Amino acid sequence: MTEKGYTYKAYDGRLFYLKGLSGRERKVLAQIQLAYRRRPDWARFTNYWRSKVRQLYRDLPPNERTSTLLYLIGEDLEARLGISQKYFRSSDYRDQLNLLIAERFRSRYAFCRATGLDQGFLSRLVHKSTHISVERLNRALLRIGWELRLARAIKRKSKKDAAEATLVESQLTR
Amino acid sequence: MIEIKFLIPTRQGSSGRLHSAGAIVELHRFLEERWGWHVFPPAPGGWRNPETGEVIREESFPYFVAVPEEEVEQVRSFMRDRAKVLFDQEAIYFSVAGKVEIVDP
């Protein structure tokens, strides 16, 4: 169970617990959220929140800074804004498939040989000009030791603007 | 410190789809964990395909990164090794201290 008002639900469904944030962190998070609500251009917001977080954690090594709650929330808001302003799109299974191929196989050809999928079909699939059935994709993935899993859907209040989806859950002042 | 500039087209090379948010998150995380950087809103531009002579018009995000000289290769390698996967590009405009190179993944 989560305590309402002390959690932040990210675009990809991750839940962040905010109770441990210090006063300074809460203040900076409130500034970042305020800036976000004003709907600035994505690039402007990206530079803004990052400078705030860099300043706040200036004593932390950069690779530790990117593990902080504020960084993760800023990153999430940045992605939401980019999607709502149509600079990017939400990731889908095709992106996951592409990454799987790139990270674990020498080429698409090697992936196709291992999974039994036709190379031309795979090309059309990742370029979104064809579809694949759940059974066929799962069968192909099982051949390389992977499988499809279900994940809980991320609720969106408005199809028009995914960015507004869960901000209400992240109010810091009670 | 050396200034690196590179351009990330707003759309994937072969499909013309927008990039996924996940690809941008990975690029930004890579930069953020190492150096100071800045991104600007997409700007229009173009390039000539050397094989066909066709001029391709596209919008790109301009990135500016400040890196120590000995770390320039890290950025170049990331562009070369990951850009094809993340952004589906044949080549990326990449400039180091004003000297333009085209990084071919």
PDB file of N, CA, C and O in Angstrom, chain B residues 34-103:
ATOM      1  N   ARG B  34      28.484  11.823 -17.035  1.00  0.00           N
ATOM      2  CA  ARG B  34      29.900  12.110 -17.330  1.00  0.00           C
ATOM      3  C   ARG B  34      30.233  13.591 -17.451  1.00  0.00           C
ATOM      4  O   ARG B  34      31.235  14.040 -16.922  1.00  0.00           O
ATOM      5  N   TRP B  35      29.382  14.350 -18.166  1.00  0.00           N
ATOM      6  CA  TRP B  35      29.778  15.723 -18.487  1.00  0.00           C
ATOM      7  C   TRP B  35      28.617  16.711 -18.357  1.00  0.00           C
ATOM      8  O   TRP B  35      27.478  16.323 -18.183  1.00  0.00           O
ATOM      9  N   GLY B  36      28.951  17.986 -18.539  1.00  0.00           N
ATOM     10  CA  GLY B  36      27.930  19.019 -18.623  1.00  0.00           C
ATOM     11  C   GLY B  36      27.444  19.099 -20.066  1.00  0.00           C
ATOM     12  O   GLY B  36      28.238  18.931 -20.990  1.00  0.00           O
ATOM     13  N   TRP B  37      26.174  19.318 -20.262  1.00  0.00           N
ATOM     14  CA  TRP B  37      25.643  19.361 -21.629  1.00  0.00           C
ATOM     15  C   TRP B  37      24.375  20.189 -21.683  1.00  0.00           C
ATOM     16  O   TRP B  37      23.773  20.516 -20.670  1.00  0.00           O
ATOM     17  N   HIS B  38      23.965  20.503 -22.904  1.00  0.00           N
ATOM     18  CA  HIS B  38      22.831  21.384 -23.135  1.00  0.00           C
ATOM     19  C   HIS B  38      22.170  20.953 -24.435  1.00  0.00           C
ATOM     20  O   HIS B  38      22.859  20.589 -25.382  1.00  0.00           O
ATOM     21  N   VAL B  39      20.838  20.979 -24.469  1.00  0.00           N
ATOM     22  CA  VAL B  39      20.145  20.629 -25.719  1.00  0.00           C
ATOM     23  C   VAL B  39      19.296  21.818 -26.151  1.00  0.00           C
ATOM     24  O   VAL B  39      18.822  22.591 -25.315  1.00  0.00           O
ATOM     25  N   PHE B  40      19.126  21.988 -27.446  1.00  0.00           N
ATOM     26  CA  PHE B  40      18.294  23.063 -27.985  1.00  0.00           C
ATOM     27  C   PHE B  40      17.087  22.470 -28.709  1.00  0.00           C
ATOM     28  O   PHE B  40      17.116  21.304 -29.108  1.00  0.00           O
ATOM     29  N   PRO B  41      16.032  23.267 -28.891  1.00  0.00           N
ATOM     30  CA  PRO B  41      14.864  22.760 -29.636  1.00  0.00           C
ATOM     31  C   PRO B  41      15.281  22.369 -31.053  1.00  0.00           C
ATOM     32  O   PRO B  41      16.269  22.885 -31.581  1.00  0.00           O
ATOM     33  N   PRO B  42      14.531  21.473 -31.692  1.00  0.00           N
ATOM     34  CA  PRO B  42      14.915  21.004 -33.016  1.00  0.00           C
ATOM     35  C   PRO B  42      15.004  22.150 -34.021  1.00  0.00           C
ATOM     36  O   PRO B  42      14.186  23.070 -33.993  1.00  0.00           O
ATOM     37  N   ALA B  43      16.008  22.047 -34.876  1.00  0.00           N
ATOM     38  CA  ALA B  43      16.206  23.062 -35.913  1.00  0.00           C
ATOM     39  C   ALA B  43      16.212  22.365 -37.274  1.00  0.00           C
ATOM     40  O   ALA B  43      16.695  21.247 -37.402  1.00  0.00           O
ATOM     41  N   PRO B  44      15.667  23.041 -38.308  1.00  0.00           N
ATOM     42  CA  PRO B  44      15.659  22.420 -39.636  1.00  0.00           C
ATOM     43  C   PRO B  44      17.043  22.424 -40.264  1.00  0.00           C
ATOM     44  O   PRO B  44      17.853  23.302 -39.974  1.00  0.00           O
ATOM     45  N   GLY B  45      17.295  21.430 -41.073  1.00  0.00           N
ATOM     46  CA  GLY B  45      18.578  21.354 -41.770  1.00  0.00           C
ATOM     47  C   GLY B  45      18.484  20.369 -42.910  1.00  0.00           C
ATOM     48  O   GLY B  45      17.377  19.938 -43.265  1.00  0.00           O
ATOM     49  N   GLY B  46      19.603  20.010 -43.475  1.00  0.00           N
ATOM     50  CA  GLY B  46      19.564  19.052 -44.575  1.00  0.00           C
ATOM     51  C   GLY B  46      20.944  18.521 -44.887  1.00  0.00           C
ATOM     52  O   GLY B  46      21.945  19.062 -44.411  1.00  0.00           O
ATOM     53  N   TRP B  47      21.003  17.459 -45.654  1.00  0.00           N
ATOM     54  CA  TRP B  47      22.278  16.887 -46.080  1.00  0.00           C
ATOM     55  C   TRP B  47      22.085  16.214 -47.438  1.00  0.00           C
ATOM     56  O   TRP B  47      20.976  15.854 -47.812  1.00  0.00           O
ATOM     57  N   ARG B  48      23.172  16.118 -48.185  1.00  0.00           N
ATOM     58  CA  ARG B  48      23.090  15.522 -49.518  1.00  0.00           C
ATOM     59  C   ARG B  48      23.585  14.080 -49.459  1.00  0.00           C
ATOM     60  O   ARG B  48      24.694  13.816 -48.984  1.00  0.00           O
ATOM     61  N   ASN B  49      22.768  13.186 -49.929  1.00  0.00           N
ATOM     62  CA  ASN B  49      23.157  11.779 -50.002  1.00  0.00           C
ATOM     63  C   ASN B  49      24.248  11.631 -51.068  1.00  0.00           C
ATOM     64  O   ASN B  49      23.995  11.909 -52.240  1.00  0.00           O
ATOM     65  N   PRO B  50      25.465  11.229 -50.671  1.00  0.00           N
ATOM     66  CA  PRO B  50      26.567  11.187 -51.637  1.00  0.00           C
ATOM     67  C   PRO B  50      26.348  10.159 -52.752  1.00  0.00           C
ATOM     68  O   PRO B  50      26.909  10.289 -53.829  1.00  0.00           O
ATOM     69  N   GLU B  51      25.509   9.171 -52.499  1.00  0.00           N
ATOM     70  CA  GLU B  51      25.290   8.138 -53.519  1.00  0.00           C
ATOM     71  C   GLU B  51      24.252   8.553 -54.555  1.00  0.00           C
ATOM     72  O   GLU B  51      24.406   8.297 -55.743  1.00  0.00           O
ATOM     73  N   THR B  52      23.198   9.220 -54.080  1.00  0.00           N
ATOM     74  CA  THR B  52      22.116   9.568 -55.013  1.00  0.00           C
ATOM     75  C   THR B  52      22.095  11.058 -55.368  1.00  0.00           C
ATOM     76  O   THR B  52      21.455  11.454 -56.330  1.00  0.00           O
ATOM     77  N   GLY B  53      22.786  11.864 -54.576  1.00  0.00           N
ATOM     78  CA  GLY B  53      22.766  13.302 -54.811  1.00  0.00           C
ATOM     79  C   GLY B  53      21.517  13.971 -54.261  1.00  0.00           C
ATOM     80  O   GLY B  53      21.378  15.192 -54.301  1.00  0.00           O
ATOM     81  N   GLU B  54      20.631  13.160 -53.708  1.00  0.00           N
ATOM     82  CA  GLU B  54      19.371  13.700 -53.190  1.00  0.00           C
ATOM     83  C   GLU B  54      19.619  14.496 -51.901  1.00  0.00           C
ATOM     84  O   GLU B  54      20.421  14.092 -51.056  1.00  0.00           O
ATOM     85  N   VAL B  55      18.939  15.649 -51.798  1.00  0.00           N
ATOM     86  CA  VAL B  55      19.052  16.439 -50.577  1.00  0.00           C
ATOM     87  C   VAL B  55      17.930  16.022 -49.625  1.00  0.00           C
ATOM     88  O   VAL B  55      16.756  16.072 -49.970  1.00  0.00           O
ATOM     89  N   ILE B  56      18.329  15.592 -48.447  1.00  0.00           N
ATOM     90  CA  ILE B  56      17.362  15.141 -47.439  1.00  0.00           C
ATOM     91  C   ILE B  56      17.162  16.273 -46.440  1.00  0.00           C
ATOM     92  O   ILE B  56      18.123  16.744 -45.842  1.00  0.00           O
ATOM     93  N   ARG B  57      15.935  16.713 -46.284  1.00  0.00           N
ATOM     94  CA  ARG B  57      15.620  17.755 -45.297  1.00  0.00           C
ATOM     95  C   ARG B  57      15.101  17.085 -44.026  1.00  0.00           C
ATOM     96  O   ARG B  57      14.256  16.187 -44.107  1.00  0.00           O
ATOM     97  N   GLU B  58      15.596  17.527 -42.896  1.00  0.00           N
ATOM     98  CA  GLU B  58      15.121  16.956 -41.636  1.00  0.00           C
ATOM     99  C   GLU B  58      15.395  17.922 -40.486  1.00  0.00           C
ATOM    100  O   GLU B  58      16.216  18.828 -40.614  1.00  0.00           O
ATOM    101  N   GLU B  59      14.680  17.705 -39.400  1.00  0.00           N
ATOM    102  CA  GLU B  59      14.912  18.505 -38.194  1.00  0.00           C
ATOM    103  C   GLU B  59      15.775  17.700 -37.241  1.00  0.00           C
ATOM    104  O   GLU B  59      15.654  16.472 -37.179  1.00  0.00           O
ATOM    105  N   SER B  60      16.632  18.401 -36.513  1.00  0.00           N
ATOM    106  CA  SER B  60      17.512  17.708 -35.566  1.00  0.00           C
ATOM    107  C   SER B  60      17.595  18.473 -34.252  1.00  0.00           C
ATOM    108  O   SER B  60      17.456  19.697 -34.220  1.00  0.00           O
ATOM    109  N   PHE B  61      17.852  17.719 -33.191  1.00  0.00           N
ATOM    110  CA  PHE B  61      18.143  18.331 -31.885  1.00  0.00           C
ATOM    111  C   PHE B  61      19.634  18.638 -31.830  1.00  0.00           C
ATOM    112  O   PHE B  61      20.450  17.714 -31.942  1.00  0.00           O
ATOM    113  N   PRO B  62      20.028  19.890 -31.651  1.00  0.00           N
ATOM    114  CA  PRO B  62      21.458  20.186 -31.474  1.00  0.00           C
ATOM    115  C   PRO B  62      21.873  19.984 -30.007  1.00  0.00           C
ATOM    116  O   PRO B  62      21.210  20.483 -29.094  1.00  0.00           O
ATOM    117  N   TYR B  63      22.921  19.229 -29.797  1.00  0.00           N
ATOM    118  CA  TYR B  63      23.462  18.996 -28.450  1.00  0.00           C
ATOM    119  C   TYR B  63      24.845  19.628 -28.340  1.00  0.00           C
ATOM    120  O   TYR B  63      25.642  19.549 -29.284  1.00  0.00           O
ATOM    121  N   PHE B  64      25.119  20.220 -27.190  1.00  0.00           N
ATOM    122  CA  PHE B  64      26.437  20.768 -26.888  1.00  0.00           C
ATOM    123  C   PHE B  64      26.943  20.091 -25.616  1.00  0.00           C
ATOM    124  O   PHE B  64      26.234  20.048 -24.611  1.00  0.00           O
ATOM    125  N   VAL B  65      28.153  19.562 -25.690  1.00  0.00           N
ATOM    126  CA  VAL B  65      28.723  18.855 -24.537  1.00  0.00           C
ATOM    127  C   VAL B  65      30.131  19.383 -24.289  1.00  0.00           C
ATOM    128  O   VAL B  65      30.898  19.568 -25.243  1.00  0.00           O
ATOM    129  N   ALA B  66      30.476  19.619 -23.021  1.00  0.00           N
ATOM    130  CA  ALA B  66      31.838  20.056 -22.671  1.00  0.00           C
ATOM    131  C   ALA B  66      32.579  18.877 -22.056  1.00  0.00           C
ATOM    132  O   ALA B  66      32.154  18.354 -21.018  1.00  0.00           O
ATOM    133  N   VAL B  67      33.655  18.438 -22.701  1.00  0.00           N
ATOM    134  CA  VAL B  67      34.370  17.257 -22.201  1.00  0.00           C
ATOM    135  C   VAL B  67      35.875  17.513 -22.155  1.00  0.00           C
ATOM    136  O   VAL B  67      36.402  18.271 -22.966  1.00  0.00           O
ATOM    137  N   PRO B  68      36.586  16.871 -21.234  1.00  0.00           N
ATOM    138  CA  PRO B  68      38.050  16.929 -21.267  1.00  0.00           C
ATOM    139  C   PRO B  68      38.536  16.283 -22.565  1.00  0.00           C
ATOM    140  O   PRO B  68      37.911  15.335 -23.055  1.00  0.00           O
ATOM    141  N   GLU B  69      39.640  16.778 -23.094  1.00  0.00           N
ATOM    142  CA  GLU B  69      40.114  16.322 -24.403  1.00  0.00           C
ATOM    143  C   GLU B  69      40.264  14.798 -24.472  1.00  0.00           C
ATOM    144  O   GLU B  69      39.925  14.168 -25.471  1.00  0.00           O
ATOM    145  N   GLU B  70      40.763  14.223 -23.368  1.00  0.00           N
ATOM    146  CA  GLU B  70      41.030  12.783 -23.406  1.00  0.00           C
ATOM    147  C   GLU B  70      39.743  11.939 -23.379  1.00  0.00           C
ATOM    148  O   GLU B  70      39.803  10.714 -23.528  1.00  0.00           O
ATOM    149  N   GLU B  71      38.589  12.594 -23.184  1.00  0.00           N
ATOM    150  CA  GLU B  71      37.331  11.833 -23.137  1.00  0.00           C
ATOM    151  C   GLU B  71      36.475  11.996 -24.394  1.00  0.00           C
ATOM    152  O   GLU B  71      35.369  11.464 -24.463  1.00  0.00           O
ATOM    153  N   VAL B  72      36.996  12.735 -25.364  1.00  0.00           N
ATOM    154  CA  VAL B  72      36.236  12.953 -26.604  1.00  0.00           C
ATOM    155  C   VAL B  72      35.847  11.622 -27.253  1.00  0.00           C
ATOM    156  O   VAL B  72      34.733  11.441 -27.741  1.00  0.00           O
ATOM    157  N   GLU B  73      36.775  10.678 -27.206  1.00  0.00           N
ATOM    158  CA  GLU B  73      36.524   9.395 -27.865  1.00  0.00           C
ATOM    159  C   GLU B  73      35.330   8.652 -27.256  1.00  0.00           C
ATOM    160  O   GLU B  73      34.636   7.899 -27.946  1.00  0.00           O
ATOM    161  N   GLN B  74      35.078   8.880 -25.969  1.00  0.00           N
ATOM    162  CA  GLN B  74      33.928   8.219 -25.333  1.00  0.00           C
ATOM    163  C   GLN B  74      32.622   8.654 -25.985  1.00  0.00           C
ATOM    164  O   GLN B  74      31.724   7.850 -26.198  1.00  0.00           O
ATOM    165  N   VAL B  75      32.535   9.960 -26.268  1.00  0.00           N
ATOM    166  CA  VAL B  75      31.307  10.463 -26.905  1.00  0.00           C
ATOM    167  C   VAL B  75      31.216   9.920 -28.332  1.00  0.00           C
ATOM    168  O   VAL B  75      30.168   9.442 -28.773  1.00  0.00           O
ATOM    169  N   ARG B  76      32.350   9.975 -29.022  1.00  0.00           N
ATOM    170  CA  ARG B  76      32.389   9.491 -30.409  1.00  0.00           C
ATOM    171  C   ARG B  76      32.000   8.002 -30.471  1.00  0.00           C
ATOM    172  O   ARG B  76      31.204   7.582 -31.312  1.00  0.00           O
ATOM    173  N   SER B  77      32.519   7.227 -29.549  1.00  0.00           N
ATOM    174  CA  SER B  77      32.210   5.789 -29.526  1.00  0.00           C
ATOM    175  C   SER B  77      30.727   5.541 -29.267  1.00  0.00           C
ATOM    176  O   SER B  77      30.120   4.665 -29.872  1.00  0.00           O
ATOM    177  N   PHE B  78      30.185   6.308 -28.345  1.00  0.00           N
ATOM    178  CA  PHE B  78      28.761   6.134 -28.043  1.00  0.00           C
ATOM    179  C   PHE B  78      27.931   6.407 -29.293  1.00  0.00           C
ATOM    180  O   PHE B  78      27.010   5.662 -29.619  1.00  0.00           O
ATOM    181  N   MET B  79      28.276   7.481 -29.981  1.00  0.00           N
ATOM    182  CA  MET B  79      27.537   7.828 -31.200  1.00  0.00           C
ATOM    183  C   MET B  79      27.677   6.723 -32.248  1.00  0.00           C
ATOM    184  O   MET B  79      26.725   6.353 -32.912  1.00  0.00           O
ATOM    185  N   ARG B  80      28.889   6.204 -32.367  1.00  0.00           N
ATOM    186  CA  ARG B  80      29.154   5.196 -33.391  1.00  0.00           C
ATOM    187  C   ARG B  80      28.488   3.853 -33.030  1.00  0.00           C
ATOM    188  O   ARG B  80      27.864   3.214 -33.866  1.00  0.00           O
ATOM    189  N   ASP B  81      28.580   3.463 -31.758  1.00  0.00           N
ATOM    190  CA  ASP B  81      28.125   2.125 -31.375  1.00  0.00           C
ATOM    191  C   ASP B  81      26.639   2.048 -31.024  1.00  0.00           C
ATOM    192  O   ASP B  81      26.007   1.025 -31.238  1.00  0.00           O
ATOM    193  N   ARG B  82      26.116   3.119 -30.429  1.00  0.00           N
ATOM    194  CA  ARG B  82      24.728   3.042 -29.966  1.00  0.00           C
ATOM    195  C   ARG B  82      23.739   3.783 -30.864  1.00  0.00           C
ATOM    196  O   ARG B  82      22.544   3.497 -30.861  1.00  0.00           O
ATOM    197  N   ALA B  83      24.244   4.771 -31.617  1.00  0.00           N
ATOM    198  CA  ALA B  83      23.323   5.618 -32.383  1.00  0.00           C
ATOM    199  C   ALA B  83      22.495   4.823 -33.385  1.00  0.00           C
ATOM    200  O   ALA B  83      21.314   5.089 -33.570  1.00  0.00           O
ATOM    201  N   LYS B  84      23.104   3.836 -34.002  1.00  0.00           N
ATOM    202  CA  LYS B  84      22.373   3.062 -35.004  1.00  0.00           C
ATOM    203  C   LYS B  84      21.182   2.348 -34.365  1.00  0.00           C
ATOM    204  O   LYS B  84      20.116   2.283 -34.943  1.00  0.00           O
ATOM    205  N   VAL B  85      21.414   1.857 -33.169  1.00  0.00           N
ATOM    206  CA  VAL B  85      20.350   1.135 -32.466  1.00  0.00           C
ATOM    207  C   VAL B  85      19.314   2.109 -31.912  1.00  0.00           C
ATOM    208  O   VAL B  85      18.113   1.956 -32.110  1.00  0.00           O
ATOM    209  N   LEU B  86      19.788   3.122 -31.212  1.00  0.00           N
ATOM    210  CA  LEU B  86      18.860   4.020 -30.527  1.00  0.00           C
ATOM    211  C   LEU B  86      18.098   4.923 -31.493  1.00  0.00           C
ATOM    212  O   LEU B  86      16.904   5.159 -31.323  1.00  0.00           O
ATOM    213  N   PHE B  87      18.808   5.452 -32.493  1.00  0.00           N
ATOM    214  CA  PHE B  87      18.189   6.468 -33.346  1.00  0.00           C
ATOM    215  C   PHE B  87      18.061   6.045 -34.810  1.00  0.00           C
ATOM    216  O   PHE B  87      17.550   6.808 -35.613  1.00  0.00           O
ATOM    217  N   ASP B  88      18.547   4.854 -35.121  1.00  0.00           N
ATOM    218  CA  ASP B  88      18.414   4.312 -36.470  1.00  0.00           C
ATOM    219  C   ASP B  88      18.931   5.303 -37.522  1.00  0.00           C
ATOM    220  O   ASP B  88      18.220   5.681 -38.442  1.00  0.00           O
ATOM    221  N   GLN B  89      20.180   5.730 -37.346  1.00  0.00           N
ATOM    222  CA  GLN B  89      20.798   6.685 -38.286  1.00  0.00           C
ATOM    223  C   GLN B  89      21.963   6.020 -39.008  1.00  0.00           C
ATOM    224  O   GLN B  89      22.690   5.219 -38.420  1.00  0.00           O
ATOM    225  N   GLU B  90      22.140   6.390 -40.254  1.00  0.00           N
ATOM    226  CA  GLU B  90      23.302   5.877 -40.995  1.00  0.00           C
ATOM    227  C   GLU B  90      24.563   6.633 -40.604  1.00  0.00           C
ATOM    228  O   GLU B  90      25.666   6.096 -40.623  1.00  0.00           O
ATOM    229  N   ALA B  91      24.405   7.910 -40.309  1.00  0.00           N
ATOM    230  CA  ALA B  91      25.558   8.736 -39.940  1.00  0.00           C
ATOM    231  C   ALA B  91      25.073   9.882 -39.062  1.00  0.00           C
ATOM    232  O   ALA B  91      23.905  10.257 -39.103  1.00  0.00           O
ATOM    233  N   ILE B  92      25.982  10.402 -38.265  1.00  0.00           N
ATOM    234  CA  ILE B  92      25.606  11.487 -37.355  1.00  0.00           C
ATOM    235  C   ILE B  92      26.599  12.642 -37.488  1.00  0.00           C
ATOM    236  O   ILE B  92      27.820  12.429 -37.504  1.00  0.00           O
ATOM    237  N   TYR B  93      26.046  13.839 -37.618  1.00  0.00           N
ATOM    238  CA  TYR B  93      26.874  15.042 -37.669  1.00  0.00           C
ATOM    239  C   TYR B  93      27.500  15.232 -36.294  1.00  0.00           C
ATOM    240  O   TYR B  93      26.804  15.271 -35.285  1.00  0.00           O
ATOM    241  N   PHE B  94      28.819  15.354 -36.263  1.00  0.00           N
ATOM    242  CA  PHE B  94      29.554  15.383 -34.996  1.00  0.00           C
ATOM    243  C   PHE B  94      30.699  16.362 -35.165  1.00  0.00           C
ATOM    244  O   PHE B  94      31.456  16.270 -36.137  1.00  0.00           O
ATOM    245  N   SER B  95      30.817  17.300 -34.268  1.00  0.00           N
ATOM    246  CA  SER B  95      31.881  18.280 -34.422  1.00  0.00           C
ATOM    247  C   SER B  95      32.640  18.431 -33.112  1.00  0.00           C
ATOM    248  O   SER B  95      32.045  18.512 -32.031  1.00  0.00           O
ATOM    249  N   VAL B  96      33.968  18.423 -33.214  1.00  0.00           N
ATOM    250  CA  VAL B  96      34.836  18.526 -32.043  1.00  0.00           C
ATOM    251  C   VAL B  96      35.641  19.816 -32.161  1.00  0.00           C
ATOM    252  O   VAL B  96      36.440  19.961 -33.099  1.00  0.00           O
ATOM    253  N   ALA B  97      35.429  20.733 -31.232  1.00  0.00           N
ATOM    254  CA  ALA B  97      36.127  22.027 -31.224  1.00  0.00           C
ATOM    255  C   ALA B  97      36.087  22.693 -32.607  1.00  0.00           C
ATOM    256  O   ALA B  97      37.086  23.183 -33.111  1.00  0.00           O
ATOM    257  N   GLY B  98      34.929  22.647 -33.242  1.00  0.00           N
ATOM    258  CA  GLY B  98      34.749  23.323 -34.520  1.00  0.00           C
ATOM    259  C   GLY B  98      35.130  22.488 -35.730  1.00  0.00           C
ATOM    260  O   GLY B  98      34.865  22.882 -36.864  1.00  0.00           O
ATOM    261  N   LYS B  99      35.739  21.331 -35.498  1.00  0.00           N
ATOM    262  CA  LYS B  99      36.147  20.482 -36.630  1.00  0.00           C
ATOM    263  C   LYS B  99      35.050  19.429 -36.851  1.00  0.00           C
ATOM    264  O   LYS B  99      34.794  18.606 -35.981  1.00  0.00           O
ATOM    265  N   VAL B 100      34.469  19.495 -38.056  1.00  0.00           N
ATOM    266  CA  VAL B 100      33.321  18.627 -38.332  1.00  0.00           C
ATOM    267  C   VAL B 100      33.764  17.234 -38.772  1.00  0.00           C
ATOM    268  O   VAL B 100      34.648  17.091 -39.607  1.00  0.00           O
ATOM    269  N   GLU B 101      33.125  16.216 -38.192  1.00  0.00           N
ATOM    270  CA  GLU B 101      33.340  14.843 -38.642  1.00  0.00           C
ATOM    271  C   GLU B 101      31.953  14.252 -38.816  1.00  0.00           C
ATOM    272  O   GLU B 101      30.993  14.735 -38.239  1.00  0.00           O
ATOM    273  N   ILE B 102      31.851  13.258 -39.608  1.00  0.00           N
ATOM    274  CA  ILE B 102      30.583  12.530 -39.694  1.00  0.00           C
ATOM    275  C   ILE B 102      30.845  11.163 -39.079  1.00  0.00           C
ATOM    276  O   ILE B 102      31.685  10.415 -39.544  1.00  0.00           O
ATOM    277  N   VAL B 103      30.103  10.890 -38.009  1.00  0.00           N
ATOM    278  CA  VAL B 103      30.293   9.590 -37.358  1.00  0.00           C
ATOM    279  C   VAL B 103      29.394   8.577 -38.036  1.00  0.00           C
ATOM    280  O   VAL B 103      28.185   8.747 -38.101  1.00  0.00           O
TER     281      VAL B 103
END
